[in-house]
Amino acid sequence: MEVILLERVGRLGHMGDIVRVKDGFARNFLLPKGKALRATKENKAKYEGMKETLETRNVELRGAAQQIGSGLDGKSFIVLRQASEGGQLYGSVSGRDVAAILNDGGFKEVNRSHVALNAPIKNIGLHKVPVALHPEVEITVTINVARSADEAERIARGEDVIGRRDQAEEREALTAAGFFDQPEEAGEDDEAAEPTEGGEAKDAKKEAKARKTKGDDDKEGAKEPKGKKAKAADEDEESTEKAKPAKKPRKARDAEA
């Protein structure tokens, strides 16, 4: 669809330009908002008749927008929201929220249509948000999203609050680990000093085995002297038998008698 622009529209063109746009964009935005007319023969003639009025009005609106923008451009506004430890918001900050914040800050002329926020803000930190007060006047504000006023001050100073929080949690974890390590080490020492039931059983078994070995050695030692005595007795008996005179036969004794 071809339309005649009644004011400057983004990248489309300036006032009086005839441009081709998608039908949906023209029907849903340009025509209802009074930013363009269908490029028909009748509307072209109509535009020529109202061109001077449109230009005068455009100059007035641009001057008012520049005046507002001079006091608003570069300003920072704090928005407090709940968020996770990683900085993810439980919700978001929309263009409507930004407009309400600017209104609360004293800039009542700003409305939702002026805030050129393509996607809602969903994490803490500093966010640059463009505000188009007029087709030819666009300024930028900073939205400081934080979980508390103190955190917002740190963010404004350029501190990495998420990194600082992670480091603090890491230090706390290390401290807690050190706190619990000492009892564990003490437990290990106690275990080393006092054997467990299994260790006592092993020691008792070793001791019994040692006693048994010692008893066997004692028995062998006891047997050895007994063997020597027996051997000595046998030698004495043998020598005694050799020393005794041999007995004569009975017939020889009778003859001698």
Short mmCIF file of C-alpha atoms in Angstrom, two decimals:
data_model
loop_
_atom_site.label_atom_id
_atom_site.label_comp_id
_atom_site.label_asym_id
_atom_site.label_seq_id
_atom_site.Cartn_x
_atom_site.Cartn_y
_atom_site.Cartn_z
CA MET A 1 0.00 0.00 0.00
CA GLU A 2 1.21 3.52 -0.79
CA VAL A 3 0.75 6.25 1.84
CA ILE A 4 1.57 9.94 2.26
CA LEU A 5 3.51 10.58 5.48
CA LEU A 6 2.12 13.41 7.59
CA GLU A 7 5.23 13.41 9.83
CA ARG A 8 8.65 11.84 9.98
CA VAL A 9 8.35 8.11 10.68
CA GLY A 10 11.47 6.21 11.64
CA ARG A 11 13.26 4.90 8.59
CA LEU A 12 10.29 5.31 6.27
CA GLY A 13 10.77 8.96 5.43
CA HIS A 14 9.90 12.58 6.20
CA MET A 15 6.69 14.57 6.07
CA GLY A 16 5.13 14.65 2.59
CA ASP A 17 6.98 11.55 1.33
CA ILE A 18 4.94 8.94 -0.50
CA VAL A 19 6.15 5.48 0.53
CA ARG A 20 5.03 1.87 0.03
CA VAL A 21 4.43 -0.13 3.18
CA LYS A 22 2.77 -3.40 4.13
CA ASP A 23 -1.00 -3.27 4.33
CA GLY A 24 -1.06 -4.47 7.95
CA PHE A 25 1.44 -1.82 9.07
CA ALA A 26 -0.58 0.91 7.37
CA ARG A 27 -3.98 -0.24 8.69
CA ASN A 28 -2.82 -1.06 12.24
CA PHE A 29 -0.37 1.77 12.88
CA LEU A 30 0.12 4.57 10.36
CA LEU A 31 -3.48 5.34 9.46
CA PRO A 32 -5.06 5.00 12.95
CA LYS A 33 -2.30 7.09 14.55
CA GLY A 34 -2.77 9.91 12.00
CA LYS A 35 0.77 9.55 10.76
CA ALA A 36 -0.15 8.96 7.12
CA LEU A 37 -2.91 9.06 4.48
CA ARG A 38 -3.62 6.68 1.67
CA ALA A 39 -1.82 7.91 -1.41
CA THR A 40 -4.96 8.50 -3.44
CA LYS A 41 -5.53 11.39 -5.82
CA GLU A 42 -7.96 13.03 -3.39
CA ASN A 43 -5.60 12.66 -0.42
CA LYS A 44 -2.69 14.07 -2.37
CA ALA A 45 -4.71 17.20 -3.03
CA LYS A 46 -5.81 17.26 0.62
CA TYR A 47 -2.23 17.09 1.78
CA GLU A 48 -1.22 20.05 -0.36
CA GLY A 49 -3.94 22.10 1.31
CA MET A 50 -2.88 21.13 4.84
CA LYS A 51 0.87 21.02 4.26
CA GLU A 52 1.56 24.46 5.69
CA THR A 53 -0.49 23.76 8.81
CA LEU A 54 1.24 20.44 9.31
CA GLU A 55 4.67 22.01 9.02
CA THR A 56 3.81 24.74 11.53
CA ARG A 57 2.44 22.20 13.98
CA ASN A 58 5.47 19.97 13.49
CA VAL A 59 7.81 22.85 14.39
CA GLU A 60 5.88 23.55 17.58
CA LEU A 61 5.86 19.90 18.65
CA ARG A 62 9.54 19.51 17.88
CA GLY A 63 10.39 22.59 19.98
CA ALA A 64 8.39 21.25 22.93
CA ALA A 65 10.04 17.84 22.60
CA GLN A 66 13.50 19.37 22.52
CA GLN A 67 12.75 21.33 25.66
CA ILE A 68 11.62 18.20 27.49
CA GLY A 69 14.51 16.20 26.10
CA SER A 70 17.09 18.72 27.29
CA GLY A 71 16.08 18.04 30.88
CA LEU A 72 15.55 14.31 30.45
CA ASP A 73 18.39 13.17 28.22
CA GLY A 74 21.01 11.10 30.07
CA LYS A 75 19.11 10.93 33.35
CA SER A 76 19.13 7.75 35.43
CA PHE A 77 16.12 6.26 37.19
CA ILE A 78 16.14 3.48 39.78
CA VAL A 79 13.71 0.59 39.56
CA LEU A 80 13.61 -1.91 42.44
CA ARG A 81 12.59 -5.43 41.60
CA GLN A 82 12.94 -8.87 43.13
CA ALA A 83 15.47 -11.06 41.37
CA SER A 84 17.33 -14.34 41.69
CA GLU A 85 20.92 -14.69 42.88
CA GLY A 86 22.00 -14.65 39.24
CA GLY A 87 20.28 -11.32 38.63
CA GLN A 88 17.26 -12.66 36.73
CA LEU A 89 14.12 -10.67 37.51
CA TYR A 90 10.99 -12.32 38.85
CA GLY A 91 9.01 -10.57 36.15
CA SER A 92 10.20 -7.72 33.93
CA VAL A 93 10.30 -3.95 33.40
CA SER A 94 8.14 -2.99 30.41
CA GLY A 95 7.83 0.18 28.38
CA ARG A 96 4.73 1.08 30.34
CA ASP A 97 6.73 0.76 33.56
CA VAL A 98 9.44 3.04 32.17
CA ALA A 99 6.87 5.67 31.18
CA ALA A 100 5.34 5.53 34.68
CA ILE A 101 8.77 5.92 36.26
CA LEU A 102 9.51 8.99 34.10
CA ASN A 103 6.13 10.46 35.00
CA ASP A 104 6.87 9.95 38.69
CA GLY A 105 10.18 11.69 38.09
CA GLY A 106 8.39 14.83 36.94
CA PHE A 107 8.23 14.23 33.17
CA LYS A 108 4.47 14.02 32.74
CA GLU A 109 4.59 14.56 28.96
CA VAL A 110 6.15 11.13 28.36
CA ASN A 111 3.75 8.30 27.54
CA ARG A 112 4.06 4.65 26.60
CA SER A 113 4.27 5.37 22.85
CA HIS A 114 7.40 7.48 23.40
CA VAL A 115 9.38 4.64 25.01
CA ALA A 116 11.18 2.73 22.27
CA LEU A 117 11.81 -0.44 24.26
CA ASN A 118 11.89 -3.40 21.89
CA ALA A 119 11.88 -6.07 24.62
CA PRO A 120 11.13 -5.95 28.36
CA ILE A 121 14.06 -5.72 30.77
CA LYS A 122 14.54 -9.04 32.57
CA ASN A 123 17.76 -8.69 34.56
CA ILE A 124 19.33 -6.30 37.02
CA GLY A 125 21.89 -3.72 35.91
CA LEU A 126 22.06 -0.49 33.90
CA HIS A 127 19.89 -0.38 30.78
CA LYS A 128 19.92 2.34 28.13
CA VAL A 129 16.36 3.03 26.95
CA PRO A 130 15.63 5.32 23.96
CA VAL A 131 12.72 7.72 24.29
CA ALA A 132 11.32 9.24 21.08
CA LEU A 133 9.63 12.44 22.26
CA HIS A 134 9.14 13.49 18.64
CA PRO A 135 9.87 11.90 15.27
CA GLU A 136 12.89 14.19 15.07
CA VAL A 137 13.80 14.24 18.77
CA GLU A 138 15.06 11.08 20.45
CA ILE A 139 16.90 10.98 23.76
CA THR A 140 18.21 8.20 26.00
CA VAL A 141 17.60 7.50 29.67
CA THR A 142 19.25 4.95 31.95
CA ILE A 143 17.12 2.52 33.92
CA ASN A 144 19.00 1.17 36.94
CA VAL A 145 17.30 -2.09 37.90
CA ALA A 146 18.36 -3.42 41.30
CA ARG A 147 17.14 -5.45 44.27
CA SER A 148 17.73 -2.68 46.80
CA ALA A 149 18.69 0.98 46.99
CA ASP A 150 22.14 0.04 48.26
CA GLU A 151 22.65 -2.33 45.36
CA ALA A 152 21.47 0.35 42.93
CA GLU A 153 24.18 2.68 44.27
CA ARG A 154 26.83 0.02 43.74
CA ILE A 155 25.58 -0.65 40.23
CA ALA A 156 25.71 3.07 39.48
CA ARG A 157 29.37 3.10 40.60
CA GLY A 158 30.10 0.36 38.11
CA GLU A 159 30.44 -2.52 40.57
CA ASP A 160 29.66 -6.04 39.44
CA VAL A 161 27.12 -6.89 42.12
CA ILE A 162 26.46 -10.36 40.72
CA GLY A 163 30.16 -11.21 40.67
CA ARG A 164 30.62 -9.78 44.17
CA ARG A 165 27.75 -11.86 45.46
CA ASP A 166 29.16 -15.00 43.83
CA GLN A 167 32.56 -14.32 45.39
CA ALA A 168 30.98 -13.74 48.79
CA GLU A 169 29.08 -17.03 48.52
CA GLU A 170 32.28 -18.81 47.49
CA ARG A 171 34.12 -17.39 50.52
CA GLU A 172 31.28 -18.47 52.79
CA ALA A 173 31.38 -21.96 51.29
CA LEU A 174 35.15 -22.20 51.81
CA THR A 175 34.79 -20.98 55.39
CA ALA A 176 32.08 -23.53 56.07
CA ALA A 177 34.20 -26.27 54.50
CA GLY A 178 37.13 -25.32 56.73
CA PHE A 179 34.87 -25.34 59.75
CA PHE A 180 33.65 -28.87 59.06
CA ASP A 181 37.06 -30.24 58.04
CA GLN A 182 38.52 -29.91 61.52
CA PRO A 183 36.08 -32.30 63.22
CA GLU A 184 36.64 -34.79 60.40
CA GLU A 185 40.40 -34.67 60.89
CA ALA A 186 39.92 -35.05 64.65
CA GLY A 187 37.77 -38.07 63.96
CA GLU A 188 40.52 -39.58 61.83
CA ASP A 189 43.02 -39.07 64.68
CA ASP A 190 40.62 -40.69 67.11
CA GLU A 191 40.25 -43.61 64.80
CA ALA A 192 44.02 -43.90 64.56
CA ALA A 193 44.38 -43.72 68.34
CA GLU A 194 41.49 -46.07 69.13
CA PRO A 195 41.26 -49.11 66.85
CA THR A 196 37.90 -50.15 65.64
CA GLU A 197 36.29 -53.44 66.60
CA GLY A 198 37.60 -54.95 63.41
CA GLY A 199 41.14 -53.82 64.30
CA GLU A 200 40.81 -55.27 67.82
CA ALA A 201 39.69 -58.57 66.36
CA LYS A 202 42.68 -58.64 64.04
CA ASP A 203 45.06 -57.80 66.89
CA ALA A 204 43.53 -60.50 69.09
CA LYS A 205 43.88 -63.02 66.30
CA LYS A 206 47.52 -62.10 65.80
CA GLU A 207 48.16 -62.36 69.54
CA ALA A 208 46.51 -65.80 69.73
CA LYS A 209 48.59 -66.96 66.79
CA ALA A 210 51.74 -65.68 68.48
CA ARG A 211 50.81 -67.50 71.70
CA LYS A 212 50.19 -70.69 69.76
CA THR A 213 53.52 -70.43 68.01
CA LYS A 214 55.24 -69.81 71.33
CA GLY A 215 53.45 -72.79 72.87
CA ASP A 216 54.58 -75.03 70.02
CA ASP A 217 58.14 -73.85 70.49
CA ASP A 218 57.89 -74.55 74.22
CA LYS A 219 56.58 -78.06 73.54
CA GLU A 220 59.39 -78.79 71.14
CA GLY A 221 61.86 -77.46 73.69
CA ALA A 222 60.29 -79.69 76.35
CA LYS A 223 60.44 -82.74 74.12
CA GLU A 224 64.09 -82.22 73.27
CA PRO A 225 65.48 -82.69 76.83
CA LYS A 226 63.24 -85.74 77.31
CA GLY A 227 64.73 -87.25 74.22
CA LYS A 228 68.23 -86.63 75.46
CA LYS A 229 67.45 -88.23 78.85
CA ALA A 230 65.96 -91.23 77.15
CA LYS A 231 68.98 -91.55 74.95
CA ALA A 232 71.32 -91.23 77.94
CA ALA A 233 69.34 -93.87 79.83
CA ASP A 234 69.61 -96.20 76.89
CA GLU A 235 73.37 -95.67 76.72
CA ASP A 236 73.75 -96.36 80.49
CA GLU A 237 71.65 -99.50 80.24
CA GLU A 238 73.71 -100.69 77.32
CA SER A 239 76.99 -100.08 79.17
CA THR A 240 75.66 -101.90 82.27
CA GLU A 241 74.70 -104.88 80.23
CA LYS A 242 78.18 -104.99 78.73
CA ALA A 243 79.80 -104.79 82.18
CA LYS A 244 77.84 -107.80 83.58
CA PRO A 245 79.63 -111.13 83.19
CA ALA A 246 78.06 -113.55 80.86
CA LYS A 247 76.08 -116.34 82.55
CA LYS A 248 77.36 -119.87 82.11
CA PRO A 249 75.09 -122.53 80.84
CA ARG A 250 73.25 -124.55 83.51
CA LYS A 251 74.95 -127.83 82.53
CA ALA A 252 78.36 -126.29 83.08
CA ARG A 253 77.34 -125.08 86.48
CA ASP A 254 76.07 -128.45 87.46
CA ALA A 255 79.33 -130.10 86.37
CA GLU A 256 81.39 -127.74 88.41
CA ALA A 257 79.25 -128.50 91.41
#
